[in-house]
mmCIF file of C-alpha atoms in Angstrom:
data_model
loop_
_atom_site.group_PDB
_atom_site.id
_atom_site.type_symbol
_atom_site.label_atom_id
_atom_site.label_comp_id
_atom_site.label_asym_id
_atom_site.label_seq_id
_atom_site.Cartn_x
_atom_site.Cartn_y
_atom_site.Cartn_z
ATOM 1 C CA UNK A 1129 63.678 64.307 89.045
ATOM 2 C CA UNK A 1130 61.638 62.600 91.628
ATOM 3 C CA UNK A 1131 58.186 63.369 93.466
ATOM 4 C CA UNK A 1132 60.086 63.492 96.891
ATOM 5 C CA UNK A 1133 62.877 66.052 96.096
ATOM 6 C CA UNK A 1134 60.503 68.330 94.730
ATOM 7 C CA UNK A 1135 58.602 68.085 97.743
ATOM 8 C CA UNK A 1136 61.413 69.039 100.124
ATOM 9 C CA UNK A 1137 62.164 72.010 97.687
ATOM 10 C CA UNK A 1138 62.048 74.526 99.724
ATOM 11 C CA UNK A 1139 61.980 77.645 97.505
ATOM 12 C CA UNK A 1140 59.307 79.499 96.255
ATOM 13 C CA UNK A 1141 58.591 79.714 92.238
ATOM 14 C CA UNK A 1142 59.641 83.642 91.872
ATOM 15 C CA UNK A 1143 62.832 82.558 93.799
ATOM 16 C CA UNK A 1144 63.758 79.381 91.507
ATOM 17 C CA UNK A 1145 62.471 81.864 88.650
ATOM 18 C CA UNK A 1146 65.125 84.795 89.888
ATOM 19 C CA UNK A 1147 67.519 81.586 90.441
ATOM 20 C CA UNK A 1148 67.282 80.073 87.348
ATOM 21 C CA UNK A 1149 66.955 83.476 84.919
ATOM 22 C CA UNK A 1150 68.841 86.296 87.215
ATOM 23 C CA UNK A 1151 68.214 89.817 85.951
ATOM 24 C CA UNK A 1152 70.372 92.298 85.524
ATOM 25 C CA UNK A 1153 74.098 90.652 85.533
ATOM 26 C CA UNK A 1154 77.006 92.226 85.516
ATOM 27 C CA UNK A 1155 78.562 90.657 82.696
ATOM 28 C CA UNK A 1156 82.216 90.335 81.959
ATOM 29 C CA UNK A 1157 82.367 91.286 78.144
ATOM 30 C CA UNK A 1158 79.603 93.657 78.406
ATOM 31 C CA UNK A 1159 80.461 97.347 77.374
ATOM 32 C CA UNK A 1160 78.460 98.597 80.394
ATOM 33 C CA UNK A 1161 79.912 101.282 82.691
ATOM 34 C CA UNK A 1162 78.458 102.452 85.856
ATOM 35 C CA UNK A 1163 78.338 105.780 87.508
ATOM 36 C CA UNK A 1164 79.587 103.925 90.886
ATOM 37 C CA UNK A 1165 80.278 100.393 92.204
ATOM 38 C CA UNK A 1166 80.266 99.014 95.913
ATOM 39 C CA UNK A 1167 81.610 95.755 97.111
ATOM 40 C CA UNK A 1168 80.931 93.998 100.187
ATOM 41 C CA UNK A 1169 81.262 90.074 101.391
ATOM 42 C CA UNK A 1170 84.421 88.220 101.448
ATOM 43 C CA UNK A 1171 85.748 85.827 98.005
ATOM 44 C CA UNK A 1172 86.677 83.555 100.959
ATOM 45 C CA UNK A 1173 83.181 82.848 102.847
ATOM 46 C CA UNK A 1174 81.752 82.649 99.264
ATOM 47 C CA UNK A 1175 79.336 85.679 99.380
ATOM 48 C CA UNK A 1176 81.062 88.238 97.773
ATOM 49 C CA UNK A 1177 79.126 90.964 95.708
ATOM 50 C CA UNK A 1178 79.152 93.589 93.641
ATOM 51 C CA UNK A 1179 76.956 96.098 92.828
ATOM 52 C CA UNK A 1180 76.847 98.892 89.961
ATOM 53 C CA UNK A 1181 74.847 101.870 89.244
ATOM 54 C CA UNK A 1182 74.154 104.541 86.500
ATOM 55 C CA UNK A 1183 72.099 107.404 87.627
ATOM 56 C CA UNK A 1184 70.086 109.813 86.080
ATOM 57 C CA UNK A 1185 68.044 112.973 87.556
ATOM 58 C CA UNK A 1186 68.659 111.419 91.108
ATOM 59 C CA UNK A 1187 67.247 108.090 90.243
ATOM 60 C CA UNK A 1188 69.236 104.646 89.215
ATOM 61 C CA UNK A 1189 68.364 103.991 85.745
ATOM 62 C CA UNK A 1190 70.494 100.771 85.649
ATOM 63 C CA UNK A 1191 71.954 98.555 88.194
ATOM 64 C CA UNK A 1192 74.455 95.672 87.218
ATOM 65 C CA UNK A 1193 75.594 92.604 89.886
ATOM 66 C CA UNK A 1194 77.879 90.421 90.614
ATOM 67 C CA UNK A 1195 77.891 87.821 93.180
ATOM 68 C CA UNK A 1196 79.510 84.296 94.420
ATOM 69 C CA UNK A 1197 76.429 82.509 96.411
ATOM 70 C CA UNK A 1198 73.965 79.916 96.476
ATOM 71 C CA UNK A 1199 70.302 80.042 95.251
ATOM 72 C CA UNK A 1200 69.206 82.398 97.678
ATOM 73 C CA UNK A 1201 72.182 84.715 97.321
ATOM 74 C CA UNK A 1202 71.671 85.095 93.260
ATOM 75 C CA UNK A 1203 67.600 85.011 93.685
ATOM 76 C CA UNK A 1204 67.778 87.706 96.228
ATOM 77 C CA UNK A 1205 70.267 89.991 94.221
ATOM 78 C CA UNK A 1206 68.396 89.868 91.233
ATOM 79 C CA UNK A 1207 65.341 90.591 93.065
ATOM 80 C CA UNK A 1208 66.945 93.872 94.508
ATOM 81 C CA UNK A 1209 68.162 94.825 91.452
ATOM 82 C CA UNK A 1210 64.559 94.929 89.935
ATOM 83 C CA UNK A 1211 62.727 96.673 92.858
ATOM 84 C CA UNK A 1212 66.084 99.264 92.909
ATOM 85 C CA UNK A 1213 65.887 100.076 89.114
ATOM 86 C CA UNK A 1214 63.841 103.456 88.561
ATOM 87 C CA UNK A 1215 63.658 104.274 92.143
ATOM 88 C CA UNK A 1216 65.437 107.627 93.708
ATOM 89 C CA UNK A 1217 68.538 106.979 95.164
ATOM 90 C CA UNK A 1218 66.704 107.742 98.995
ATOM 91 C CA UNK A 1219 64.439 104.714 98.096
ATOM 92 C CA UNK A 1220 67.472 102.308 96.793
ATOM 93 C CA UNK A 1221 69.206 103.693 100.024
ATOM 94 C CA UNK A 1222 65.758 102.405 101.919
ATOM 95 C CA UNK A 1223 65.615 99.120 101.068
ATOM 96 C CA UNK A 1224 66.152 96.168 104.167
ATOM 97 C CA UNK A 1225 65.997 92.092 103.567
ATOM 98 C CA UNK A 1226 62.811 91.786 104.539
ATOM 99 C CA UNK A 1227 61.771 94.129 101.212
ATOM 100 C CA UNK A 1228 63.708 91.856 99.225
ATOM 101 C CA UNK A 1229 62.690 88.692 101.033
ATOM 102 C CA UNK A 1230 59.223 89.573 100.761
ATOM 103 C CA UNK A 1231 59.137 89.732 96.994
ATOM 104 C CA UNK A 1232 60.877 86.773 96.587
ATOM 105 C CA UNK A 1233 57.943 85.158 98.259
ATOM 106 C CA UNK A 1234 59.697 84.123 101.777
ATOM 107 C CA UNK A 1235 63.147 82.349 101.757
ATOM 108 C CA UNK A 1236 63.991 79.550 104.857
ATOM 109 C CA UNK A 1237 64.847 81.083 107.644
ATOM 110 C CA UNK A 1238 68.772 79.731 107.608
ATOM 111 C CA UNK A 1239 68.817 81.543 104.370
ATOM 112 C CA UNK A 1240 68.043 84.892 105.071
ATOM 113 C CA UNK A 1241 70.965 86.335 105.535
ATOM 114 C CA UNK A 1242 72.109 85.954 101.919
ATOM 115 C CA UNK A 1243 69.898 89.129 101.332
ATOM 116 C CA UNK A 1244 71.119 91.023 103.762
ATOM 117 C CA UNK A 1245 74.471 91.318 101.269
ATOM 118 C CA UNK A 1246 72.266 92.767 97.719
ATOM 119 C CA UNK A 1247 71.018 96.247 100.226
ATOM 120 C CA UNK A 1248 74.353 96.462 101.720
ATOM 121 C CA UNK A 1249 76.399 96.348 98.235
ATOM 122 C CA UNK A 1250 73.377 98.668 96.796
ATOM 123 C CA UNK A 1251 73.921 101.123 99.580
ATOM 124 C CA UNK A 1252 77.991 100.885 99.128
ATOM 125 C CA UNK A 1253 77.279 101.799 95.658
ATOM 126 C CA UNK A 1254 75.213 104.846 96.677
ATOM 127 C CA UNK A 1255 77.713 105.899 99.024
ATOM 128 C CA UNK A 1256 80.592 105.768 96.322
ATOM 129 C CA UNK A 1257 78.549 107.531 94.004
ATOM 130 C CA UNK A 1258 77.850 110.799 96.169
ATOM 131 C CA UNK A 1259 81.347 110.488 97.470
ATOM 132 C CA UNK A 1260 82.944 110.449 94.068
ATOM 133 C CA UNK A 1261 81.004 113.738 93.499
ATOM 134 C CA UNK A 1262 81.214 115.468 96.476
ATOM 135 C CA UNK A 1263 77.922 115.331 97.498
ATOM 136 C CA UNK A 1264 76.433 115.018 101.002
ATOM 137 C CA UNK A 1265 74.648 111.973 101.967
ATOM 138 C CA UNK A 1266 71.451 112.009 103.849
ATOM 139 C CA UNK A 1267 70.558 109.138 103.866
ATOM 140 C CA UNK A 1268 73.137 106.909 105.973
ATOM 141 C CA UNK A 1269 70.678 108.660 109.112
ATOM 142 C CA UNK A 1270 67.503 107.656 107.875
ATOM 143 C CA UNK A 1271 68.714 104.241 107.452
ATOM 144 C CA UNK A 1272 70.644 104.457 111.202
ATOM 145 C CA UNK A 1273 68.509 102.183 113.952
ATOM 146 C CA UNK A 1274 69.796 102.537 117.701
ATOM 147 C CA UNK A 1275 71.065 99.233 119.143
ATOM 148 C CA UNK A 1276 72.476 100.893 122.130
ATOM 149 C CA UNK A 1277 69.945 103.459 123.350
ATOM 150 C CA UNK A 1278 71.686 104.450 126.815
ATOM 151 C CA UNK A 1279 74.768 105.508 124.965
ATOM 152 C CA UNK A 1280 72.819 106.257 121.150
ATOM 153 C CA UNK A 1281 74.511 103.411 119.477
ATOM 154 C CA UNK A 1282 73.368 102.559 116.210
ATOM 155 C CA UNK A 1283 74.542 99.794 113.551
ATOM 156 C CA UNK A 1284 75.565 102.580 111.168
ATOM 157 C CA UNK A 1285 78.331 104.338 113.715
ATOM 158 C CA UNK A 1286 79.326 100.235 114.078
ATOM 159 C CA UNK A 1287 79.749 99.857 110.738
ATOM 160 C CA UNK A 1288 81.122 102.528 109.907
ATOM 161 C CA UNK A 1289 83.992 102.137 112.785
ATOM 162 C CA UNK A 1290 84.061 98.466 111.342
ATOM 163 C CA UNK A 1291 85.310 99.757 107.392
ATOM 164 C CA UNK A 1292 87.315 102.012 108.620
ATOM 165 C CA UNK A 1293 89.248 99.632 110.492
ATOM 166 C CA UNK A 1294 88.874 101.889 113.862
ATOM 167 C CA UNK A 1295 87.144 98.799 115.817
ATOM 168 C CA UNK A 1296 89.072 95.618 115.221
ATOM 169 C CA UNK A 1297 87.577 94.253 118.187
ATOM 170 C CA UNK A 1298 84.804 94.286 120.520
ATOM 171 C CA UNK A 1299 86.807 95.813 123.130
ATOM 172 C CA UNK A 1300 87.993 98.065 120.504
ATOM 173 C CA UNK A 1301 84.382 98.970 119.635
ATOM 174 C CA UNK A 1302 83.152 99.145 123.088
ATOM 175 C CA UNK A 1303 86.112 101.817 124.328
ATOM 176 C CA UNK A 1304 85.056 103.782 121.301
ATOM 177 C CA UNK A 1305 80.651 103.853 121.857
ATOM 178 C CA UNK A 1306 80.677 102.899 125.640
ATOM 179 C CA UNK A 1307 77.827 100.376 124.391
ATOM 180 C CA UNK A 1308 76.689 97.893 127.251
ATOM 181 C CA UNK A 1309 78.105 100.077 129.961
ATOM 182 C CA UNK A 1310 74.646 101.332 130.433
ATOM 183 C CA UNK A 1311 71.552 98.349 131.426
ATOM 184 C CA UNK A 1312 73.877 95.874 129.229
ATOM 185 C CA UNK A 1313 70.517 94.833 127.388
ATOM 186 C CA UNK A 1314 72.169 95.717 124.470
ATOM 187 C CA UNK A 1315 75.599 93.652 124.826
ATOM 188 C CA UNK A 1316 74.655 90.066 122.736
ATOM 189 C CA UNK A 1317 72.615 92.372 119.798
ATOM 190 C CA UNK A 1318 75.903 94.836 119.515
ATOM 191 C CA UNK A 1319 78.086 91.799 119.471
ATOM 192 C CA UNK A 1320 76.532 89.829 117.171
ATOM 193 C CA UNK A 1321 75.705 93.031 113.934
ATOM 194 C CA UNK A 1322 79.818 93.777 114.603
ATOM 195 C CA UNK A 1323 80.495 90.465 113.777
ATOM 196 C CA UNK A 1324 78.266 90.515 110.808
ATOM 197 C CA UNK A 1325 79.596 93.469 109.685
ATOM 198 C CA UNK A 1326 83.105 92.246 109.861
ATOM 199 C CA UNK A 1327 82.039 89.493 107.459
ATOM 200 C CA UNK A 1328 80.329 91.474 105.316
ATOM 201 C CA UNK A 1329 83.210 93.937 105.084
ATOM 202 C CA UNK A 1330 86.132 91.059 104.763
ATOM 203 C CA UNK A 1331 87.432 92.524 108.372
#
C-alpha cells in the first residue's frame, strides 16, 4: 500500500477500527432474538438498515445491526450500537449524528449522512417495541425540532406524514402543515428533510 494513498485516507483510526472490526452484527445463523426491530433506507440506494433490540428494566441490553453501506455507513452503525447498549430507552431515543459522528472522531463532510440512518433505525426499533406492547411513547416530542415555526412544523409531524404515506408530495405535505405560507423562511429546509425522509423511508 503506498505512502500517498494513506495520506489521502481520509478516515480517522476509531472509524477504520469500527470499519474493519464492526461490533455488534446482526448475524444470519445467530440464535439471537430481539424484543423489536426497525428498518429504514432503501435495498435500492444501498443504505438499507436494520436495527434490533432486547430490553430489560427500560434499558437495551443488546442491540444487533444490519446494514448495506460504505465505510462510513458500517463505522457509524457500529459506533451507535456501542454508545446505545446499556442506555435507557429515552437516551437511545436521544441520540443525533453528530453523537455518533463525534465518537467516531469526525467523518468528511459528504459522508455524514450515512449516520443519520444508525439513530433513525435505533429510534424505529424503539418505536416498534412500545408499540408492540401498548405502551405510550414520550419520547417522539422530546426528539421533535420545529422547522416551520409560524405554522409549528416540526420534522417529526413530516416524517411521520411521510411513513404513513399521507404526504406523497410536497404539495401534499404543504396542504396538510400550511408550512411556508407564513415568512416562507422555512420553504428550502422543509423541502429538503421531506425528501430525506422519503429516502430514508423507501417512499
Amino acid at each position: 500500500m503506498s505512502d500517498s494513498f494513506l495520506a489521502d485516507w481520509v478516515y480517522t483510526d476509531t472509524v477504520k477500527e469500527h470499519f474493519m472490526n464492526p461490533r455488534n452484527i446482526w448475524k444470519k445463523y445467530e440464535n439471537w432474538t430481539p424484543d423489536a426491530s426497525g428498518e429504514v433506507g432503501s435495498l435500492a440506494c444501498g443504505d438499507q438498515m436494520r436495527v434490533g433490540i432486547i430490553v430489560k428494566d427500560d434499558r437495551i441490553s443488546d442491540i444487533r445491526w444490519l446494514t448495506y453501506g460504505c465505510a462510513s455507513a458500517i463505522a457509524s452503525t457500529s459506533m451507535m450500537s456501542e454508545l446505545a447498549k446499556g442506555m435507557t430507552l429515552a437516551e437511545a431515543y436521544n441520540i443525533t449524528p453528530a453523537m455518533i459522528t463525534d465518537a467516531l472522531g469526525g467523518l468528511p463532510e459528504h459522508k455524514f449522512h450515512c449516520s443519520v440512518l444508525g439513530d433513525k433505525a435505533l429510534r424505529a426499533a424503539i418505536d416498534n417495541y412500545l408499540e408492540s406492547r401498548n405502551l405510550p411513547n414520550p419520547y417522539k416530542k422530546s426528539v421533535a425540532k420545529i422547522i416551520c415555526e409560524c405554522k409549528g412544523v416540526t420534522d417529526q409531524m413530516i416524517e411521520e406524514l411521510v411513513v404513513a404515506d399521507k404526504a406523497k408530495t410536497i404539495d401534499e405535505l404543504k396542504q396538510l402543515t400550511g408550512f411556508g405560507t407564513g415568512c416562507g423562511k422555512c420553504v428550502n429546509k422543509v423541502t429538503q428533510y421531506f425528501e430525506e425522509m422519503k429516502h430514508i423511508h423507501n417512499k
